[in-house]
Amino acid sequence: MERTFIAVKPDGVQRGLVMEIMSRFEKRGFKLVGIKILNASEELLTKHYEEHVGKPFFPKMVSFMRSGPIVATVWEGKDVVNQGRAMLGKTNPTDSAPGTIRGDFGIDLGRNVCHGSDSVESANREIKLWFKDEELANWESNQTKWLY
Ligand code: RTP
Ligand code: MG
């Protein structure tokens, strides 16, 4: 089954939105297989955002991502990468529809509350970057037969 990497950024953690965001994924029926809170290093963030290295906004973004802890999670389910991005909303919260996480809780591009992998390849890469194999739980959910 497909997996994605979803993170609550430092603004989301500081604003007490962790459970609200997790709850949306849980209620949708996605299965939580990894979760932790951490202060991310510059090295980890540079690898995570490697596609943006050298862009003008990169240093400010990394410094924001290091301004407080991040809640890192892995979710499993059908089409979870695309569905996760849809649930997050557009990159800029002012473009995000109400009902999405960024559309409900964000205003500014640089403080957009959460991260979600943008493809299955990115998800696999990001999951490996943020979690060791033994930090991920492979478990059977009793909900599965009612969801699929
Ligand atoms: P993310 O990776 O954080 O989930 O966001 P995303 O895919 O929706 O957007 P992406 O293009 O990957 O950009 C990563 C983060 O960089 C910040 N950003 N600032 N022009 C700018 O100032 C600018 N562009 C992007 C955003 O906070 C975005 O989430
Ligand atoms: Mg991105």
PDB file of N, CA, C and O in Angstrom, residues 36-66:
ATOM      1  N   LYS A  36       6.866  11.091  15.057  1.00  0.00           N
ATOM      2  CA  LYS A  36       7.821  11.561  16.061  1.00  0.00           C
ATOM      3  C   LYS A  36       7.905  13.083  15.997  1.00  0.00           C
ATOM      4  O   LYS A  36       7.534  13.699  14.995  1.00  0.00           O
ATOM      5  N   ILE A  37       8.424  13.662  17.099  1.00  0.00           N
ATOM      6  CA  ILE A  37       8.674  15.110  17.127  1.00  0.00           C
ATOM      7  C   ILE A  37      10.178  15.301  17.229  1.00  0.00           C
ATOM      8  O   ILE A  37      10.851  14.565  17.959  1.00  0.00           O
ATOM      9  N   LEU A  38      10.699  16.249  16.462  1.00  0.00           N
ATOM     10  CA  LEU A  38      12.142  16.455  16.480  1.00  0.00           C
ATOM     11  C   LEU A  38      12.502  17.881  16.057  1.00  0.00           C
ATOM     12  O   LEU A  38      11.717  18.549  15.388  1.00  0.00           O
ATOM     13  N   ASN A  39      13.691  18.288  16.476  1.00  0.00           N
ATOM     14  CA  ASN A  39      14.283  19.522  15.952  1.00  0.00           C
ATOM     15  C   ASN A  39      15.157  19.107  14.777  1.00  0.00           C
ATOM     16  O   ASN A  39      16.155  18.400  14.959  1.00  0.00           O
ATOM     17  N   ALA A  40      14.783  19.504  13.594  1.00  0.00           N
ATOM     18  CA  ALA A  40      15.495  19.042  12.396  1.00  0.00           C
ATOM     19  C   ALA A  40      16.811  19.797  12.217  1.00  0.00           C
ATOM     20  O   ALA A  40      16.877  21.007  12.449  1.00  0.00           O
ATOM     21  N   SER A  41      17.844  19.098  11.810  1.00  0.00           N
ATOM     22  CA  SER A  41      19.149  19.723  11.564  1.00  0.00           C
ATOM     23  C   SER A  41      19.148  20.399  10.193  1.00  0.00           C
ATOM     24  O   SER A  41      18.326  20.082   9.320  1.00  0.00           O
ATOM     25  N   GLU A  42      20.121  21.297  10.008  1.00  0.00           N
ATOM     26  CA  GLU A  42      20.275  21.950   8.706  1.00  0.00           C
ATOM     27  C   GLU A  42      20.565  20.904   7.632  1.00  0.00           C
ATOM     28  O   GLU A  42      20.072  20.987   6.507  1.00  0.00           O
ATOM     29  N   GLU A  43      21.350  19.900   8.011  1.00  0.00           N
ATOM     30  CA  GLU A  43      21.717  18.836   7.068  1.00  0.00           C
ATOM     31  C   GLU A  43      20.477  18.062   6.595  1.00  0.00           C
ATOM     32  O   GLU A  43      20.285  17.832   5.395  1.00  0.00           O
ATOM     33  N   LEU A  44      19.626  17.688   7.553  1.00  0.00           N
ATOM     34  CA  LEU A  44      18.403  16.954   7.205  1.00  0.00           C
ATOM     35  C   LEU A  44      17.501  17.803   6.303  1.00  0.00           C
ATOM     36  O   LEU A  44      16.976  17.324   5.293  1.00  0.00           O
ATOM     37  N   LEU A  45      17.350  19.076   6.660  1.00  0.00           N
ATOM     38  CA  LEU A  45      16.448  19.943   5.888  1.00  0.00           C
ATOM     39  C   LEU A  45      16.989  20.223   4.489  1.00  0.00           C
ATOM     40  O   LEU A  45      16.232  20.338   3.529  1.00  0.00           O
ATOM     41  N   THR A  46      18.324  20.319   4.382  1.00  0.00           N
ATOM     42  CA  THR A  46      18.928  20.534   3.065  1.00  0.00           C
ATOM     43  C   THR A  46      18.685  19.320   2.173  1.00  0.00           C
ATOM     44  O   THR A  46      18.390  19.465   0.981  1.00  0.00           O
ATOM     45  N   LYS A  47      18.777  18.129   2.763  1.00  0.00           N
ATOM     46  CA  LYS A  47      18.477  16.921   1.974  1.00  0.00           C
ATOM     47  C   LYS A  47      16.984  16.868   1.638  1.00  0.00           C
ATOM     48  O   LYS A  47      16.588  16.531   0.521  1.00  0.00           O
ATOM     49  N   HIS A  48      16.159  17.186   2.634  1.00  0.00           N
ATOM     50  CA  HIS A  48      14.711  17.128   2.429  1.00  0.00           C
ATOM     51  C   HIS A  48      14.276  18.059   1.299  1.00  0.00           C
ATOM     52  O   HIS A  48      13.475  17.683   0.444  1.00  0.00           O
ATOM     53  N   TYR A  49      14.799  19.301   1.326  1.00  0.00           N
ATOM     54  CA  TYR A  49      14.413  20.302   0.327  1.00  0.00           C
ATOM     55  C   TYR A  49      15.500  20.451  -0.742  1.00  0.00           C
ATOM     56  O   TYR A  49      15.759  21.571  -1.205  1.00  0.00           O
ATOM     57  N   GLU A  50      16.140  19.357  -1.148  1.00  0.00           N
ATOM     58  CA  GLU A  50      17.269  19.446  -2.088  1.00  0.00           C
ATOM     59  C   GLU A  50      16.880  20.102  -3.412  1.00  0.00           C
ATOM     60  O   GLU A  50      17.690  20.788  -4.027  1.00  0.00           O
ATOM     61  N   GLU A  51      15.606  19.936  -3.841  1.00  0.00           N
ATOM     62  CA  GLU A  51      15.165  20.550  -5.100  1.00  0.00           C
ATOM     63  C   GLU A  51      15.169  22.083  -5.020  1.00  0.00           C
ATOM     64  O   GLU A  51      15.130  22.757  -6.054  1.00  0.00           O
ATOM     65  N   HIS A  52      15.180  22.635  -3.802  1.00  0.00           N
ATOM     66  CA  HIS A  52      15.110  24.097  -3.644  1.00  0.00           C
ATOM     67  C   HIS A  52      16.443  24.739  -3.267  1.00  0.00           C
ATOM     68  O   HIS A  52      16.506  25.959  -3.090  1.00  0.00           O
ATOM     69  N   VAL A  53      17.499  23.910  -3.139  1.00  0.00           N
ATOM     70  CA  VAL A  53      18.816  24.461  -2.781  1.00  0.00           C
ATOM     71  C   VAL A  53      19.222  25.505  -3.834  1.00  0.00           C
ATOM     72  O   VAL A  53      19.087  25.258  -5.034  1.00  0.00           O
ATOM     73  N   GLY A  54      19.650  26.684  -3.370  1.00  0.00           N
ATOM     74  CA  GLY A  54      20.086  27.738  -4.300  1.00  0.00           C
ATOM     75  C   GLY A  54      18.999  28.725  -4.664  1.00  0.00           C
ATOM     76  O   GLY A  54      19.288  29.793  -5.212  1.00  0.00           O
ATOM     77  N   LYS A  55      17.725  28.404  -4.365  1.00  0.00           N
ATOM     78  CA  LYS A  55      16.647  29.360  -4.671  1.00  0.00           C
ATOM     79  C   LYS A  55      16.674  30.487  -3.636  1.00  0.00           C
ATOM     80  O   LYS A  55      17.109  30.270  -2.498  1.00  0.00           O
ATOM     81  N   PRO A  56      16.196  31.682  -4.015  1.00  0.00           N
ATOM     82  CA  PRO A  56      16.294  32.835  -3.099  1.00  0.00           C
ATOM     83  C   PRO A  56      15.632  32.595  -1.739  1.00  0.00           C
ATOM     84  O   PRO A  56      16.101  33.086  -0.728  1.00  0.00           O
ATOM     85  N   PHE A  57      14.539  31.834  -1.723  1.00  0.00           N
ATOM     86  CA  PHE A  57      13.815  31.664  -0.461  1.00  0.00           C
ATOM     87  C   PHE A  57      14.400  30.562   0.425  1.00  0.00           C
ATOM     88  O   PHE A  57      13.979  30.392   1.564  1.00  0.00           O
ATOM     89  N   PHE A  58      15.409  29.832  -0.095  1.00  0.00           N
ATOM     90  CA  PHE A  58      15.914  28.646   0.615  1.00  0.00           C
ATOM     91  C   PHE A  58      16.447  28.931   2.035  1.00  0.00           C
ATOM     92  O   PHE A  58      16.022  28.278   2.998  1.00  0.00           O
ATOM     93  N   PRO A  59      17.361  29.922   2.199  1.00  0.00           N
ATOM     94  CA  PRO A  59      17.908  30.146   3.551  1.00  0.00           C
ATOM     95  C   PRO A  59      16.833  30.505   4.585  1.00  0.00           C
ATOM     96  O   PRO A  59      16.831  29.983   5.696  1.00  0.00           O
ATOM     97  N   LYS A  60      15.898  31.363   4.192  1.00  0.00           N
ATOM     98  CA  LYS A  60      14.822  31.764   5.119  1.00  0.00           C
ATOM     99  C   LYS A  60      13.929  30.573   5.467  1.00  0.00           C
ATOM    100  O   LYS A  60      13.476  30.413   6.599  1.00  0.00           O
ATOM    101  N   MET A  61      13.681  29.728   4.455  1.00  0.00           N
ATOM    102  CA  MET A  61      12.820  28.570   4.679  1.00  0.00           C
ATOM    103  C   MET A  61      13.479  27.599   5.654  1.00  0.00           C
ATOM    104  O   MET A  61      12.837  27.090   6.571  1.00  0.00           O
ATOM    105  N   VAL A  62      14.780  27.364   5.464  1.00  0.00           N
ATOM    106  CA  VAL A  62      15.483  26.433   6.357  1.00  0.00           C
ATOM    107  C   VAL A  62      15.529  27.015   7.770  1.00  0.00           C
ATOM    108  O   VAL A  62      15.299  26.300   8.755  1.00  0.00           O
ATOM    109  N   SER A  63      15.769  28.301   7.873  1.00  0.00           N
ATOM    110  CA  SER A  63      15.830  28.898   9.212  1.00  0.00           C
ATOM    111  C   SER A  63      14.449  28.825   9.885  1.00  0.00           C
ATOM    112  O   SER A  63      14.352  28.536  11.075  1.00  0.00           O
ATOM    113  N   PHE A  64      13.392  29.028   9.123  1.00  0.00           N
ATOM    114  CA  PHE A  64      12.038  28.843   9.685  1.00  0.00           C
ATOM    115  C   PHE A  64      11.816  27.397  10.126  1.00  0.00           C
ATOM    116  O   PHE A  64      11.297  27.133  11.223  1.00  0.00           O
ATOM    117  N   MET A  65      12.236  26.450   9.314  1.00  0.00           N
ATOM    118  CA  MET A  65      12.026  25.033   9.638  1.00  0.00           C
ATOM    119  C   MET A  65      12.860  24.596  10.847  1.00  0.00           C
ATOM    120  O   MET A  65      12.613  23.555  11.438  1.00  0.00           O
ATOM    121  N   ARG A  66      13.881  25.413  11.196  1.00  0.00           N
ATOM    122  CA  ARG A  66      14.709  25.126  12.376  1.00  0.00           C
ATOM    123  C   ARG A  66      14.294  25.968  13.584  1.00  0.00           C
ATOM    124  O   ARG A  66      14.934  25.916  14.627  1.00  0.00           O
TER     125      ARG A  66
END
